[in-house]
PDB file of C-alpha atoms in Angstrom:
ATOM      1  CA  MET T   1      36.488  41.789  25.041  1.00 38.00           C
ATOM      2  CA  PHE T   2      34.027  39.475  27.118  1.00 40.00           C
ATOM      3  CA  VAL T   3      30.487  37.797  25.498  1.00 45.00           C
ATOM      4  CA  LEU T   4      28.274  36.063  27.170  1.00 45.00           C
ATOM      5  CA  LEU T   5      25.802  33.869  26.587  1.00 48.00           C
ATOM      6  CA  PRO T   6      22.641  32.544  28.569  1.00 46.00           C
ATOM      7  CA  ILE T   7      21.510  29.810  27.750  1.00 45.00           C
ATOM      8  CA  LYS T   8      17.869  28.178  29.183  1.00 43.00           C
ATOM      9  CA  ASP T   9      16.841  29.932  32.259  1.00 44.00           C
ATOM     10  CA  ASN T  10      21.034  29.880  33.861  1.00 42.00           C
ATOM     11  CA  ASP T  11      21.216  26.355  33.491  1.00 41.00           C
ATOM     12  CA  LEU T  12      24.455  27.817  31.202  1.00 41.00           C
ATOM     13  CA  LYS T  13      26.685  30.456  30.881  1.00 39.00           C
ATOM     14  CA  ILE T  14      29.426  30.105  28.591  1.00 41.00           C
ATOM     15  CA  ILE T  15      32.123  33.156  28.678  1.00 41.00           C
ATOM     16  CA  VAL T  16      34.184  34.098  25.515  1.00 42.00           C
ATOM     17  CA  TYR T  17      37.551  35.451  25.487  1.00 41.00           C
ATOM     18  CA  LYS T  18      38.820  37.757  22.143  1.00 44.00           C
ATOM     19  CA  VAL T  19      36.870  36.522  19.561  1.00 48.00           C
ATOM     20  CA  ASN T  20      35.659  37.719  16.213  1.00 52.00           C
ATOM     21  CA  PHE T  21      31.871  37.398  15.201  1.00 55.00           C
ATOM     22  CA  LEU T  22      32.099  34.520  13.711  1.00 52.00           C
ATOM     23  CA  GLN T  23      33.845  32.487  16.651  1.00 52.00           C
ATOM     24  CA  ILE T  24      30.940  33.940  18.451  1.00 59.00           C
ATOM     25  CA  TYR T  25      28.304  32.344  15.773  1.00 56.00           C
ATOM     26  CA  PHE T  26      29.868  28.971  15.484  1.00 52.00           C
ATOM     27  CA  LEU T  27      29.902  28.684  18.907  1.00 57.00           C
ATOM     28  CA  PHE T  28      26.260  29.914  19.159  1.00 61.00           C
ATOM     29  CA  GLU T  29      24.658  27.446  17.138  1.00 54.00           C
ATOM     30  CA  ILE T  30      26.313  24.551  17.852  1.00 49.00           C
ATOM     31  CA  ILE T  31      25.127  25.013  21.863  1.00 58.00           C
ATOM     32  CA  LEU T  32      21.432  25.915  20.326  1.00 54.00           C
ATOM     33  CA  ASP T  33      22.064  22.682  18.743  1.00 49.00           C
ATOM     34  CA  ILE T  34      22.166  20.822  21.825  1.00 40.00           C
ATOM     35  CA  CYS T  35      19.561  23.224  23.055  1.00 60.00           C
ATOM     36  CA  GLY T  36      17.287  22.124  19.702  1.00 63.00           C
ATOM     37  CA  MET T  37      16.382  25.303  18.727  1.00 72.00           C
ATOM     38  CA  ASP T  38      14.574  25.957  15.706  1.00 88.00           C
ATOM     39  CA  LYS T  39      17.271  26.189  12.887  1.00 93.00           C
ATOM     40  CA  PHE T  40      15.439  29.260  11.768  1.00 96.00           C
ATOM     41  CA  MET T  41      15.068  31.368  15.181  1.00 96.00           C
ATOM     42  CA  GLN T  42      19.126  30.204  14.825  1.00 94.00           C
ATOM     43  CA  THR T  43      20.209  32.492  12.358  1.00 96.00           C
ATOM     44  CA  ALA T  44      16.841  35.286  13.613  1.00 97.00           C
ATOM     45  CA  ILE T  45      19.184  35.431  16.723  1.00 96.00           C
ATOM     46  CA  ALA T  46      22.704  35.036  14.666  1.00 95.00           C
ATOM     47  CA  GLN T  47      21.518  38.478  13.023  1.00 96.00           C
ATOM     48  CA  ALA T  48      20.643  39.983  15.656  1.00 96.00           C
ATOM     49  CA  LEU T  49      24.848  38.895  17.364  1.00 95.00           C
ATOM     50  CA  LYS T  50      25.624  40.255  13.829  1.00 95.00           C
ATOM     51  CA  SER T  51      24.335  43.587  14.204  1.00 94.00           C
ATOM     52  CA  ARG T  52      24.970  43.924  17.390  1.00 93.00           C
ATOM     53  CA  SER T  53      28.571  43.074  16.702  1.00 92.00           C
ATOM     54  CA  GLU T  54      28.272  46.342  14.325  1.00 93.00           C
ATOM     55  CA  GLY T  55      27.445  48.671  16.652  1.00 92.00           C
ATOM     56  CA  GLY T  56      23.664  48.358  15.777  1.00 93.00           C
ATOM     57  CA  ILE T  57      20.266  46.974  17.583  1.00 93.00           C
ATOM     58  CA  PRO T  58      20.115  43.638  18.131  1.00 95.00           C
ATOM     59  CA  ILE T  59      17.189  42.064  16.343  1.00 96.00           C
ATOM     60  CA  GLY T  60      17.113  39.540  13.338  1.00 98.00           C
ATOM     61  CA  SER T  61      14.919  38.066  10.524  1.00 98.00           C
ATOM     62  CA  VAL T  62      14.743  35.672   8.287  1.00 98.00           C
ATOM     63  CA  LEU T  63      12.328  34.948   5.562  1.00 98.00           C
ATOM     64  CA  VAL T  64      11.298  31.096   5.157  1.00 98.00           C
ATOM     65  CA  LYS T  65       9.367  29.238   1.524  1.00 96.00           C
ATOM     66  CA  ASN T  66       9.417  25.882   1.686  1.00 94.00           C
ATOM     67  CA  GLU T  67      11.823  24.930   4.454  1.00 94.00           C
ATOM     68  CA  GLU T  68      14.531  27.059   2.914  1.00 95.00           C
ATOM     69  CA  ILE T  69      15.842  30.024   3.874  1.00 97.00           C
ATOM     70  CA  VAL T  70      15.327  32.843   0.723  1.00 97.00           C
ATOM     71  CA  ALA T  71      16.301  35.655   3.066  1.00 98.00           C
ATOM     72  CA  GLU T  72      18.152  36.455   5.668  1.00 98.00           C
ATOM     73  CA  GLY T  73      18.535  40.191   7.925  1.00 98.00           C
ATOM     74  CA  HIS T  74      19.370  42.408  10.893  1.00 97.00           C
ATOM     75  CA  ASN T  75      18.568  45.982  12.415  1.00 96.00           C
ATOM     76  CA  LYS T  76      20.873  48.520  10.372  1.00 96.00           C
ATOM     77  CA  ARG T  77      19.292  51.629  11.562  1.00 92.00           C
ATOM     78  CA  VAL T  78      22.423  52.442  12.840  1.00 92.00           C
ATOM     79  CA  GLN T  79      24.797  51.006  10.571  1.00 93.00           C
ATOM     80  CA  GLU T  80      23.046  52.527   7.453  1.00 94.00           C
ATOM     81  CA  LYS T  81      21.276  55.759   9.656  1.00 92.00           C
ATOM     82  CA  ASN T  82      18.404  54.679   7.574  1.00 92.00           C
ATOM     83  CA  PRO T  83      15.155  54.948   9.765  1.00 89.00           C
ATOM     84  CA  ILE T  84      13.438  52.561   8.049  1.00 92.00           C
ATOM     85  CA  LEU T  85      15.872  49.231   8.008  1.00 94.00           C
ATOM     86  CA  HIS T  86      14.719  47.222  10.699  1.00 96.00           C
ATOM     87  CA  GLY T  87      15.322  44.057  10.747  1.00 97.00           C
ATOM     88  CA  GLU T  88      11.836  42.362   9.118  1.00 97.00           C
ATOM     89  CA  MET T  89      12.776  45.408   6.857  1.00 97.00           C
ATOM     90  CA  ASP T  90      15.734  44.036   5.551  1.00 98.00           C
ATOM     91  CA  CYS T  91      14.866  41.254   5.281  1.00 98.00           C
ATOM     92  CA  LEU T  92      12.446  41.669   3.216  1.00 97.00           C
ATOM     93  CA  ASN T  93      14.280  43.968   0.881  1.00 97.00           C
ATOM     94  CA  ASN T  94      17.757  41.150   1.018  1.00 98.00           C
ATOM     95  CA  ALA T  95      14.795  39.160  -0.885  1.00 97.00           C
ATOM     96  CA  GLY T  96      14.097  41.114  -3.488  1.00 95.00           C
ATOM     97  CA  ARG T  97      11.598  40.198  -5.995  1.00 94.00           C
ATOM     98  CA  ILE T  98      10.282  36.884  -5.023  1.00 94.00           C
ATOM     99  CA  GLY T  99       6.484  36.744  -6.053  1.00 91.00           C
ATOM    100  CA  ASN T 100       4.081  36.202  -4.003  1.00 92.00           C
ATOM    101  CA  TYR T 101       4.846  35.458   0.204  1.00 94.00           C
ATOM    102  CA  ARG T 102       2.307  33.332   0.239  1.00 90.00           C
ATOM    103  CA  ASN T 103       4.143  29.978   1.259  1.00 93.00           C
ATOM    104  CA  THR T 104       6.070  32.365   3.590  1.00 97.00           C
ATOM    105  CA  VAL T 105       6.926  32.111   7.346  1.00 98.00           C
ATOM    106  CA  ILE T 106       8.950  35.536   8.826  1.00 98.00           C
ATOM    107  CA  TYR T 107      11.126  34.841  11.601  1.00 98.00           C
ATOM    108  CA  SER T 108      12.293  37.667  13.922  1.00 98.00           C
ATOM    109  CA  THR T 109      13.499  37.984  17.565  1.00 97.00           C
ATOM    110  CA  LEU T 110      11.263  40.717  18.518  1.00 97.00           C
ATOM    111  CA  MET T 111       7.839  41.131  18.090  1.00 98.00           C
ATOM    112  CA  PRO T 112       7.498  43.601  14.654  1.00 97.00           C
ATOM    113  CA  CYS T 113       6.426  46.723  15.337  1.00 95.00           C
ATOM    114  CA  TYR T 114       4.018  49.172  13.520  1.00 96.00           C
ATOM    115  CA  MET T 115       5.468  49.271  10.477  1.00 96.00           C
ATOM    116  CA  CYS T 116       7.232  45.727   9.856  1.00 97.00           C
ATOM    117  CA  ALA T 117       3.798  44.647  10.327  1.00 98.00           C
ATOM    118  CA  GLY T 118       2.254  46.883   7.588  1.00 98.00           C
ATOM    119  CA  MET T 119       4.772  45.220   5.376  1.00 97.00           C
ATOM    120  CA  ILE T 120       4.158  42.418   6.476  1.00 98.00           C
ATOM    121  CA  VAL T 121       0.214  42.268   6.497  1.00 98.00           C
ATOM    122  CA  GLN T 122       0.804  44.273   3.297  1.00 96.00           C
ATOM    123  CA  PHE T 123       2.970  41.400   0.849  1.00 96.00           C
ATOM    124  CA  LYS T 124       0.465  38.617   2.909  1.00 97.00           C
ATOM    125  CA  ILE T 125       2.886  36.759   4.497  1.00 98.00           C
ATOM    126  CA  PRO T 126       0.756  34.076   6.633  1.00 98.00           C
ATOM    127  CA  LYS T 127       2.645  33.648   9.765  1.00 98.00           C
ATOM    128  CA  VAL T 128       5.182  35.554  12.211  1.00 98.00           C
ATOM    129  CA  ILE T 129       7.547  33.454  14.922  1.00 98.00           C
ATOM    130  CA  VAL T 130       9.106  36.362  16.676  1.00 98.00           C
ATOM    131  CA  GLY T 131      11.401  35.195  19.329  1.00 97.00           C
ATOM    132  CA  GLU T 132       9.723  37.235  22.178  1.00 96.00           C
ATOM    133  CA  SER T 133       7.609  39.705  23.244  1.00 96.00           C
ATOM    134  CA  ARG T 134       8.212  40.944  26.765  1.00 96.00           C
ATOM    135  CA  THR T 135      10.881  43.715  25.993  1.00 94.00           C
ATOM    136  CA  PHE T 136       7.889  45.297  23.030  1.00 94.00           C
ATOM    137  CA  PRO T 137       4.402  44.245  22.583  1.00 94.00           C
ATOM    138  CA  GLY T 138       4.999  45.339  18.770  1.00 93.00           C
ATOM    139  CA  ALA T 139       1.818  44.423  16.961  1.00 96.00           C
ATOM    140  CA  ARG T 140       0.684  41.216  17.798  1.00 98.00           C
ATOM    141  CA  ALA T 141      -3.302  42.225  17.503  1.00 98.00           C
ATOM    142  CA  PHE T 142      -2.806  44.220  14.336  1.00 98.00           C
ATOM    143  CA  MET T 143      -1.254  41.386  12.225  1.00 98.00           C
ATOM    144  CA  GLU T 144      -3.759  38.740  13.495  1.00 98.00           C
ATOM    145  CA  SER T 145      -6.717  41.016  13.218  1.00 98.00           C
ATOM    146  CA  HIS T 146      -5.343  41.342   9.017  1.00 98.00           C
ATOM    147  CA  GLY T 147      -5.014  37.075   9.694  1.00 98.00           C
ATOM    148  CA  VAL T 148      -1.865  36.593  10.670  1.00 98.00           C
ATOM    149  CA  GLU T 149      -0.821  33.984  12.363  1.00 98.00           C
ATOM    150  CA  VAL T 150       1.755  35.166  15.393  1.00 98.00           C
ATOM    151  CA  ILE T 151       3.923  32.751  17.073  1.00 97.00           C
ATOM    152  CA  ASP T 152       5.417  34.305  20.117  1.00 97.00           C
ATOM    153  CA  LEU T 153       8.702  31.228  20.906  1.00 96.00           C
ATOM    154  CA  ASP T 154       9.708  33.307  24.332  1.00 95.00           C
ATOM    155  CA  LEU T 155      12.712  32.083  24.334  1.00 95.00           C
ATOM    156  CA  PRO T 156      15.045  34.177  27.516  1.00 94.00           C
ATOM    157  CA  GLU T 157      18.312  33.796  24.794  1.00 93.00           C
ATOM    158  CA  CYS T 158      15.792  36.597  23.314  1.00 95.00           C
ATOM    159  CA  VAL T 159      14.615  38.729  26.056  1.00 95.00           C
ATOM    160  CA  ARG T 160      17.458  38.515  27.983  1.00 93.00           C
ATOM    161  CA  MET T 161      19.539  39.918  24.594  1.00 94.00           C
ATOM    162  CA  MET T 162      17.372  42.390  24.687  1.00 93.00           C
ATOM    163  CA  GLU T 163      17.432  43.677  28.133  1.00 93.00           C
ATOM    164  CA  GLU T 164      21.104  44.403  27.979  1.00 93.00           C
ATOM    165  CA  PHE T 165      20.487  46.042  25.138  1.00 92.00           C
ATOM    166  CA  ILE T 166      17.790  48.200  26.289  1.00 91.00           C
ATOM    167  CA  GLU T 167      20.303  48.740  29.825  1.00 91.00           C
ATOM    168  CA  GLU T 168      23.140  49.741  28.052  1.00 91.00           C
ATOM    169  CA  CYS T 169      21.519  51.943  25.232  1.00 90.00           C
ATOM    170  CA  PRO T 170      18.578  52.979  26.429  1.00 87.00           C
ATOM    171  CA  GLU T 171      18.412  56.537  23.959  1.00 85.00           C
ATOM    172  CA  LEU T 172      19.467  54.242  20.962  1.00 84.00           C
ATOM    173  CA  TRP T 173      16.787  51.547  21.798  1.00 83.00           C
ATOM    174  CA  ASN T 174      13.514  54.961  22.865  1.00 78.00           C
ATOM    175  CA  GLU T 175      14.884  56.192  19.809  1.00 80.00           C
ATOM    176  CA  ASP T 176      14.739  52.649  17.912  1.00 75.00           C
ATOM    177  CA  ILE T 177      11.053  52.475  18.416  1.00 74.00           C
ATOM    178  CA  GLY T 178       9.500  56.422  18.528  1.00 74.00           C
ATOM    179  CA  ASN T 179       9.971  57.769  21.954  1.00 76.00           C
ATOM    180  CA  SER T 180      12.979  59.371  21.856  1.00 66.00           C
ATOM    181  CA  ILE T 181      13.183  61.435  24.880  1.00 61.00           C
ATOM    182  CA  GLU T 182      14.946  64.939  22.738  1.00 57.00           C
ATOM    183  CA  ALA T 183      12.579  68.042  22.567  1.00 47.00           C
ATOM    184  CA  ASP T 184      11.238  68.123  19.043  1.00 48.00           C
ATOM    185  CA  SER T 185      13.016  71.639  17.014  1.00 45.00           C
TER     186      SER T 185
END
């Protein structure tokens, strides 16, 4: 298996041969540290890579409160055959009951969809930081209309990760975003 980790607009490409997920994660973490990326987004990207390594959709999420990670999650729709287990949903599920979300920030490698945005609005999470929205515009306007601050980092790493996945698995991607091309029964 070859893994390609493109960093910052083709400045650096690393090919790793026959490695396991943890080795990829640690290598990725080192590279991201060098690039100075936010540690919380690093963790969200690691969660996205974990999902992909499990055969799932590469979207990861992290919930942060008072500059500490409360929970991590990734899209598990494929792995658990559960249509609502998007990255943000899995993350909040992993957080459990934390009282209120007033001082939290949720990170996601991709702009949240309307379902996940509804959860963010419902629990009054005040800030969302996303890796990218080029491959999927999501529900930014909806969140902002409900007072949520949305920051789109437009990270090339996140864009490439999604573009590669969409090219490799278009049917799965279309199913995930509700654009299934199958005839309705």
